[in-house]
Coordinates of N, CA and C in Angstrom, one line a residue:
M1 N 337.4 75.6 -104.3 CA 338.1 74.8 -105.6 C 337.3 74.6 -107.0
S2 N 338.1 75.8 -108.1 CA 336.9 75.6 -109.0 C 337.2 74.3 -109.5
T3 N 335.8 73.9 -109.9 CA 335.2 73.0 -111.9 C 335.0 73.1 -112.8
I4 N 335.2 72.3 -113.2 CA 334.3 72.0 -115.2 C 334.2 70.5 -115.3
T5 N 332.9 70.5 -115.3 CA 332.6 69.0 -116.0 C 331.8 69.1 -117.3
T6 N 332.3 67.6 -117.8 CA 332.7 67.5 -119.0 C 331.4 67.0 -119.4
K7 N 331.3 66.4 -120.6 CA 329.6 65.7 -120.8 C 329.1 65.2 -120.3
D8 N 330.5 63.6 -120.0 CA 329.9 62.7 -119.3 C 330.1 63.0 -118.0
G9 N 330.1 64.2 -117.5 CA 330.1 64.0 -116.0 C 330.9 64.4 -115.0
T10 N 332.1 63.9 -116.0 CA 333.6 63.9 -114.8 C 333.7 65.3 -114.5
P11 N 333.8 65.5 -113.6 CA 334.3 67.2 -113.0 C 336.1 66.9 -113.2
I12 N 336.6 68.0 -113.4 CA 337.7 68.7 -113.8 C 338.2 69.6 -112.3
Y13 N 339.0 69.9 -111.5 CA 339.3 70.4 -110.1 C 340.6 71.4 -110.9
Y14 N 340.4 72.6 -110.6 CA 341.2 73.4 -110.6 C 342.0 74.7 -110.1
K15 N 343.2 75.5 -110.3 CA 343.2 76.5 -109.0 C 343.0 77.2 -110.3
D16 N 341.8 78.0 -109.8 CA 341.8 79.4 -110.8 C 342.6 81.0 -109.8
W17 N 343.6 80.8 -110.8 CA 344.4 82.0 -110.3 C 343.8 83.4 -111.1
G18 N 342.7 83.2 -111.3 CA 342.4 84.4 -112.5 C 343.4 84.7 -113.9
T19 N 342.4 85.5 -114.5 CA 342.7 85.4 -115.9 C 343.8 86.5 -116.3
G20 N 345.7 86.3 -116.3 CA 345.8 87.4 -116.7 C 347.0 87.7 -115.6
W21 N 346.9 87.1 -114.2 CA 347.2 86.8 -113.6 C 348.9 86.3 -113.7
F22 N 349.9 86.3 -114.8 CA 351.3 86.6 -115.2 C 351.4 88.0 -114.9
L23 N 350.7 88.5 -116.1 CA 350.3 89.6 -116.4 C 350.9 90.7 -114.9
R24 N 349.9 90.4 -113.9 CA 349.6 91.1 -113.2 C 351.0 91.7 -112.4
V25 N 351.4 89.9 -112.1 CA 352.2 89.8 -111.2 C 353.5 90.4 -112.1
T26 N 353.7 89.7 -112.9 CA 355.2 91.0 -114.0 C 355.2 92.3 -113.6
I27 N 354.0 92.9 -114.9 CA 354.0 94.5 -114.2 C 354.5 95.0 -113.2
A28 N 353.5 93.5 -112.5 CA 353.7 94.8 -110.7 C 355.3 94.7 -110.1
A29 N 355.8 93.6 -110.8 CA 357.6 93.4 -110.1 C 358.3 94.7 -110.6
G30 N 357.9 94.9 -112.3 CA 358.5 96.6 -113.4 C 358.8 97.1 -112.1
F31 N 357.4 97.4 -112.0 CA 357.4 98.6 -111.3 C 358.0 98.5 -110.3
L32 N 357.9 97.6 -109.3 CA 358.0 97.9 -107.2 C 359.7 97.9 -107.8
S33 N 360.2 97.4 -108.4 CA 361.9 97.0 -108.6 C 362.8 98.0 -109.2
A34 N 361.6 98.9 -110.4 CA 362.2 100.4 -110.7 C 362.4 101.4 -109.5
V35 N 360.5 101.3 -108.4 CA 360.7 102.3 -107.7 C 361.9 101.7 -106.5
A36 N 362.3 100.0 -106.2 CA 363.5 100.0 -105.5 C 364.8 100.1 -106.0
D37 N 365.2 100.8 -107.1 CA 366.2 100.9 -107.6 C 366.2 102.2 -107.5
R38 N 365.2 103.2 -107.4 CA 365.6 105.0 -107.0 C 365.4 105.0 -105.8
F39 N 365.5 104.4 -104.6 CA 365.4 104.6 -103.9 C 366.8 104.0 -103.3
G40 N 368.3 103.1 -103.7 CA 368.7 102.2 -103.4 C 368.9 101.2 -103.0
L41 N 368.0 100.2 -103.1 CA 367.5 99.2 -102.6 C 368.5 97.5 -103.3
W42 N 368.5 97.8 -104.4 CA 369.1 96.4 -105.7 C 370.5 97.4 -105.5
G43 N 370.9 98.7 -105.4 CA 372.7 99.4 -105.1 C 372.8 100.2 -105.7
P44 N 373.9 100.9 -104.8 CA 374.3 102.4 -105.1 C 374.4 102.7 -106.4
P45 N 374.2 103.9 -107.1 CA 374.8 104.7 -108.2 C 375.6 104.2 -108.2
G46 N 376.1 103.6 -110.5 CA 377.4 103.1 -110.9 C 377.1 102.0 -111.0
A47 N 377.0 101.5 -109.9 CA 376.7 99.8 -109.4 C 376.8 98.4 -111.4
A48 N 377.0 97.5 -111.1 CA 376.3 97.0 -112.5 C 375.0 97.2 -111.9
N49 N 374.3 96.9 -113.3 CA 372.5 96.9 -113.6 C 372.0 97.7 -113.2
I50 N 372.8 98.9 -112.0 CA 371.7 99.6 -111.8 C 371.7 100.6 -112.2
D51 N 370.1 101.2 -112.0 CA 369.7 102.6 -113.1 C 370.0 103.7 -112.4
W52 N 369.8 104.0 -111.6 CA 370.0 105.2 -110.5 C 370.4 105.1 -109.4
G53 N 370.0 103.9 -108.5 CA 370.6 103.7 -107.2 C 370.4 104.7 -106.1
A54 N 369.4 106.4 -106.2 CA 369.5 107.2 -105.3 C 368.6 108.0 -105.9
W55 N 368.3 108.6 -105.6 CA 367.1 109.3 -105.6 C 367.3 110.9 -106.6
K56 N 368.4 111.9 -106.3 CA 368.0 112.6 -107.2 C 369.1 111.9 -108.5
P57 N 369.6 110.6 -108.9 CA 370.1 110.4 -110.7 C 368.6 110.3 -111.0
F58 N 367.5 109.6 -110.1 CA 366.3 109.1 -110.7 C 365.6 111.0 -111.4
V59 N 365.9 111.8 -110.2 CA 364.9 113.2 -110.8 C 365.8 114.2 -112.1
D60 N 367.0 113.1 -111.8 CA 367.9 113.9 -112.8 C 367.2 113.8 -114.1
H61 N 367.1 111.8 -114.5 CA 366.5 111.6 -115.4 C 365.4 111.5 -115.8
T62 N 364.1 112.5 -115.1 CA 363.3 112.4 -114.8 C 363.1 113.5 -115.7
R63 N 364.0 114.5 -115.0 CA 364.4 116.5 -115.8 C 364.6 115.9 -117.4
L64 N 365.3 114.7 -117.8 CA 365.4 114.4 -119.2 C 364.4 114.4 -119.9
L65 N 364.0 113.2 -119.8 CA 362.4 112.4 -120.0 C 361.5 113.6 -120.3
T66 N 360.9 114.7 -119.3 CA 359.8 115.8 -118.7 C 360.4 116.8 -119.6
F67 N 361.2 117.0 -121.0 CA 361.9 117.9 -121.5 C 360.4 119.4 -121.4
Y68 N 359.3 118.7 -122.0 CA 358.2 119.5 -122.4 C 357.2 120.0 -121.4
L69 N 357.7 119.9 -119.4 CA 357.1 120.4 -118.7 C 358.5 121.5 -118.4
P70 N 358.0 122.2 -117.3 CA 358.6 123.4 -116.6 C 359.8 122.9 -115.5
Q71 N 361.7 123.0 -115.9 CA 362.2 121.8 -115.1 C 361.8 122.1 -113.4
S72 N 361.0 122.8 -113.5 CA 361.1 122.9 -111.7 C 359.7 122.1 -110.9
L73 N 359.3 121.5 -112.1 CA 358.9 120.1 -111.9 C 358.9 119.2 -111.7
A74 N 359.3 119.0 -112.6 CA 360.8 117.8 -112.5 C 360.2 116.4 -111.6
P75 N 360.9 117.3 -109.9 CA 361.1 116.7 -109.1 C 359.7 116.3 -108.4
F76 N 358.1 116.9 -108.5 CA 357.3 116.6 -108.4 C 356.9 115.1 -110.0
A77 N 357.0 115.8 -111.0 CA 356.6 114.3 -111.6 C 357.4 113.2 -111.0
A78 N 359.1 113.7 -110.8 CA 359.6 112.4 -110.0 C 359.0 111.3 -109.4
I79 N 358.3 113.1 -108.8 CA 357.4 111.6 -107.1 C 356.1 110.9 -107.3
F80 N 355.3 112.1 -108.5 CA 354.3 111.4 -109.1 C 354.4 109.8 -109.6
A81 N 355.4 109.6 -110.8 CA 356.2 108.8 -110.8 C 356.1 107.8 -110.1
T82 N 356.3 107.8 -109.3 CA 356.7 107.2 -108.2 C 355.8 106.2 -107.2
L83 N 355.3 107.2 -106.8 CA 354.0 107.2 -106.4 C 353.2 105.9 -106.9
A84 N 352.5 106.9 -108.5 CA 351.9 106.1 -109.2 C 352.4 104.9 -109.2
E85 N 353.8 104.4 -109.5 CA 354.1 102.8 -109.5 C 354.0 102.4 -108.7
T86 N 353.9 102.2 -107.5 CA 354.3 101.9 -106.5 C 352.7 101.8 -105.3
V87 N 351.8 102.7 -106.4 CA 350.4 102.1 -105.7 C 350.0 101.1 -106.5
L88 N 349.6 100.8 -108.3 CA 349.7 100.6 -109.3 C 350.6 99.2 -109.1
G89 N 351.7 99.3 -108.6 CA 352.4 97.9 -108.2 C 351.4 97.2 -107.1
V90 N 351.3 97.9 -105.9 CA 350.6 97.1 -105.4 C 349.2 96.2 -105.6
W91 N 348.2 97.3 -106.0 CA 347.3 96.4 -106.8 C 347.2 95.7 -107.4
L92 N 347.8 95.6 -108.7 CA 348.1 94.3 -109.3 C 348.8 93.4 -108.8
L93 N 349.7 93.5 -107.7 CA 350.3 92.3 -106.9 C 349.1 91.2 -106.2
V94 N 348.2 92.0 -106.1 CA 347.2 91.7 -104.9 C 345.5 91.4 -105.5
G95 N 346.0 92.1 -107.2 CA 344.3 91.6 -107.7 C 343.6 92.8 -107.4
W96 N 343.4 93.8 -106.8 CA 342.8 94.7 -106.3 C 342.6 95.2 -107.5
R97 N 341.4 95.7 -108.0 CA 340.7 96.6 -108.7 C 342.1 97.0 -110.0
T98 N 342.0 95.7 -110.3 CA 342.9 95.1 -111.3 C 342.6 96.0 -112.9
R99 N 341.1 95.8 -113.3 CA 340.8 96.5 -114.4 C 341.6 98.0 -114.1
I100 N 341.1 98.6 -114.1 CA 341.3 100.1 -113.5 C 342.9 100.5 -113.6
A101 N 343.5 99.2 -112.3 CA 345.2 99.6 -112.3 C 345.5 99.1 -113.9
A102 N 345.4 98.4 -114.6 CA 346.0 97.6 -115.7 C 345.5 98.7 -116.3
Y103 N 344.3 99.9 -117.0 CA 344.3 100.9 -117.3 C 345.7 102.0 -117.4
A104 N 345.0 102.5 -116.0 CA 346.4 102.9 -115.6 C 347.6 103.2 -115.4
S105 N 348.2 101.6 -115.8 CA 349.7 100.9 -115.7 C 349.5 101.5 -116.8
A106 N 348.8 101.1 -118.4 CA 349.5 101.3 -119.8 C 349.9 102.9 -120.1
A107 N 348.8 104.0 -119.1 CA 348.7 105.2 -119.6 C 350.3 105.5 -119.4
L108 N 349.8 104.7 -118.1 CA 351.6 105.9 -117.3 C 352.4 104.8 -118.2
L109 N 352.8 103.1 -118.7 CA 353.4 102.9 -119.3 C 354.0 103.8 -121.1
L110 N 353.0 104.0 -121.0 CA 352.5 104.6 -122.4 C 353.4 106.3 -122.2
T111 N 353.0 106.7 -121.3 CA 353.4 108.0 -121.1 C 354.7 107.9 -120.8
F112 N 355.9 106.9 -120.6 CA 357.0 106.8 -120.1 C 357.5 106.4 -121.3
A113 N 357.1 105.4 -122.3 CA 357.8 105.7 -123.9 C 358.1 106.5 -124.9
L114 N 356.4 107.3 -124.8 CA 356.8 108.3 -125.1 C 357.8 109.4 -125.3
S115 N 357.9 109.2 -123.3 CA 359.1 111.0 -123.0 C 360.2 110.4 -123.3
M116 N 360.6 108.4 -123.5 CA 361.9 108.6 -123.5 C 361.6 108.2 -125.2
T117 N 360.9 108.3 -125.9 CA 361.1 108.4 -127.3 C 361.5 109.7 -127.6
F118 N 361.3 110.6 -127.4 CA 361.2 111.7 -127.7 C 362.1 112.4 -127.5
A119 N 362.8 112.2 -126.6 CA 363.9 113.0 -124.8 C 365.3 111.9 -126.1
V120 N 365.2 110.8 -125.1 CA 366.9 110.4 -126.3 C 366.0 109.1 -127.3
G121 N 365.1 109.7 -127.4 CA 365.3 108.1 -128.9 C 364.2 106.9 -128.8
V122 N 364.6 106.5 -129.6 CA 363.2 105.4 -130.4 C 364.0 103.5 -129.1
K123 N 365.5 103.6 -129.1 CA 366.3 102.5 -129.3 C 366.0 102.4 -126.7
N124 N 366.3 102.9 -126.9 CA 366.1 103.1 -125.4 C 363.8 102.4 -124.5
P125 N 363.3 103.1 -125.3 CA 362.2 102.2 -124.7 C 361.8 101.3 -125.2
L126 N 362.5 100.8 -126.6 CA 362.7 99.6 -127.1 C 363.3 98.8 -126.3
N127 N 364.5 98.9 -126.0 CA 365.4 97.4 -125.2 C 364.8 97.8 -124.0
Y128 N 364.1 98.9 -123.1 CA 363.6 98.5 -121.7 C 361.9 97.9 -121.7
A129 N 361.9 97.7 -123.1 CA 360.7 97.0 -123.3 C 359.1 97.7 -122.8
T130 N 359.2 99.2 -122.5 CA 358.9 99.6 -122.5 C 356.9 100.0 -123.0
F131 N 356.9 99.7 -124.6 CA 356.3 99.5 -125.3 C 355.5 98.7 -125.3
T132 N 356.2 97.0 -124.5 CA 356.1 95.8 -124.8 C 355.2 95.9 -122.9
A133 N 355.2 96.4 -122.5 CA 354.9 96.5 -121.5 C 353.8 97.3 -121.0
A134 N 353.4 97.9 -122.2 CA 352.4 99.1 -122.1 C 351.1 98.1 -122.7
A135 N 351.7 97.3 -123.6 CA 350.5 96.2 -124.7 C 350.5 95.6 -123.5
A136 N 351.4 94.5 -122.5 CA 350.9 94.2 -121.6 C 350.0 94.8 -120.8
A137 N 349.9 95.5 -120.5 CA 349.0 95.9 -119.2 C 347.6 96.5 -119.7
F138 N 347.8 96.6 -121.6 CA 346.3 96.8 -122.6 C 345.7 96.0 -122.2
A139 N 346.1 94.5 -122.7 CA 346.1 93.6 -122.8 C 345.2 92.9 -121.2
L140 N 345.7 93.3 -120.8 CA 345.8 93.2 -118.8 C 344.1 93.7 -118.9
A141 N 344.1 94.8 -119.2 CA 343.2 95.5 -119.2 C 341.0 95.0 -119.6
V142 N 342.2 94.0 -121.4 CA 340.5 94.4 -121.7 C 339.8 92.7 -121.3
L143 N 340.8 91.7 -120.6 CA 341.0 89.9 -120.2 C 339.8 90.3 -119.1
N144 N 339.1 89.5 -119.5 CA 338.6 89.4 -117.5 C 339.2 89.0 -116.1
T145 N 339.6 90.5 -115.7 CA 340.8 89.9 -115.1 C 339.5 90.1 -113.1
S146 N 338.0 90.8 -113.5 CA 337.6 90.6 -112.6 C 337.2 89.4 -111.5
P147 N 337.3 89.3 -110.7 CA 336.7 87.9 -110.0 C 335.3 88.4 -109.7
T148 N 334.7 89.3 -109.8 CA 333.2 89.1 -109.6 C 332.4 88.8 -111.0
W149 N 331.0 88.7 -110.6 CA 329.8 87.4 -111.2 C 329.9 88.9 -112.6
Q150 N 329.9 88.4 -113.7 CA 329.5 89.0 -114.9 C 328.2 88.3 -116.0
R151 N 327.9 89.7 -116.4 CA 326.1 89.0 -116.9 C 327.1 89.3 -119.0
I152 N 326.7 87.6 -119.1 CA 326.8 87.3 -120.5 C 325.6 86.6 -121.3
I153 N 326.2 87.1 -122.0 CA 324.8 86.2 -123.6 C 324.8 84.6 -124.0
V154 N 324.4 84.0 -123.9 CA 324.4 82.9 -124.3 C 323.5 81.7 -124.3
K155 N 323.7 81.5 -125.7 CA 323.1 81.2 -126.7 C 322.8 79.3 -126.8
R156 N 321.8 78.9 -126.0 CA 321.7 77.3 -125.7 C 321.6 77.1 -127.1
A157 N 322.5 76.2 -127.6 CA 321.5 74.9 -128.6 C 321.0 74.5 -128.1
S158 N 320.2 73.8 -127.1 CA 319.2 72.8 -127.3 C 318.1 73.5 -127.3
D159 N 318.2 75.2 -126.8 CA 317.0 75.3 -126.8 C 316.0 75.7 -127.9
K160 N 315.1 75.0 -128.0 CA 314.7 74.8 -130.1 C 313.8 76.3 -129.8
R161 N 313.2 77.4 -129.0 CA 313.4 79.3 -129.3 C 314.8 79.9 -129.3
D162 N 314.9 80.7 -130.6 CA 315.9 81.0 -131.5 C 316.4 82.3 -130.3
E163 N 316.4 82.6 -129.4 CA 316.8 83.3 -128.5 C 317.6 83.3 -127.7
H164 N 317.9 84.7 -126.6 CA 319.3 84.4 -126.1 C 318.4 84.7 -124.2
Q165 N 319.7 84.2 -123.9 CA 319.1 83.7 -122.1 C 320.2 84.4 -121.4
L166 N 319.6 85.5 -120.6 CA 320.8 86.1 -119.8 C 321.2 85.7 -118.4
V167 N 322.9 84.9 -118.7 CA 323.0 84.7 -117.0 C 323.9 84.8 -116.7
S168 N 323.8 84.6 -115.1 CA 325.1 85.6 -114.0 C 326.0 84.6 -114.2
V169 N 327.3 84.5 -114.4 CA 328.3 83.1 -114.1 C 329.8 84.2 -114.3
G170 N 330.4 83.3 -113.5 CA 332.0 83.9 -113.6 C 332.4 83.7 -115.0
A171 N 334.2 83.9 -114.8 CA 334.5 83.3 -116.1 C 335.1 82.0 -116.6
A172 N 334.5 80.9 -115.6 CA 335.1 79.1 -115.2 C 333.9 78.5 -115.5
Q173 N 332.4 79.1 -115.0 CA 331.2 78.7 -115.5 C 331.1 79.7 -117.0
S174 N 331.1 80.8 -117.1 CA 331.5 81.5 -118.8 C 332.0 80.0 -119.2
D175 N 332.3 79.6 -119.1 CA 333.4 78.8 -120.3 C 332.4 77.3 -119.9
K176 N 332.5 77.3 -119.6 CA 331.5 75.5 -118.7 C 330.2 75.4 -119.8
A177 N 329.4 76.5 -118.8 CA 328.4 77.2 -119.7 C 327.8 77.5 -121.2
H178 N 329.6 77.6 -121.9 CA 329.7 77.3 -123.4 C 329.6 75.9 -123.9
R179 N 330.3 75.0 -122.8 CA 330.9 73.8 -123.5 C 329.7 73.4 -123.4
Q180 N 329.2 73.7 -122.5 CA 327.5 72.3 -123.2 C 326.5 72.9 -123.4
S181 N 327.2 73.5 -124.2 CA 325.7 74.9 -124.9 C 326.0 73.2 -126.4
I182 N 327.3 73.4 -127.0 CA 328.1 73.0 -128.0 C 327.5 70.8 -128.0

């Protein structure tokens, strides 16, 4: 369990889920839900709230969105999208290689959004919040999502010398170091 110590020495205990855990889980859920839909796990084609319901309608939809590719490549694009969404969804869900997964997710989602925009108009990516999901993935990528130690520069107010000290601290400890220096 992580702690922050106040100026008067009181320790405050908190559960550190890592920065961006809600973004990770929701982007992963979106990817994995879409993959489940194209394999019929949410219901059959044509059922309420089902976009594809089976692999063939998904490939047909992919063919529509990838108008800029030769039509013979649509099944491969569908396979690539499914593999990418599955791998990235799992990586984000478990928090492994989060920054890489977030950047790759942002690129994938932005590709989806732009393909939808050029193929069928801007209303679909807005309705499905694809641009919003891409922005969330970019936000996750720039957040401190790694549980590894980072080197940060901390200027100590109590230090009479006007120099910076390099300190290896995690996200919670960097916040603690910043609060203590104020």
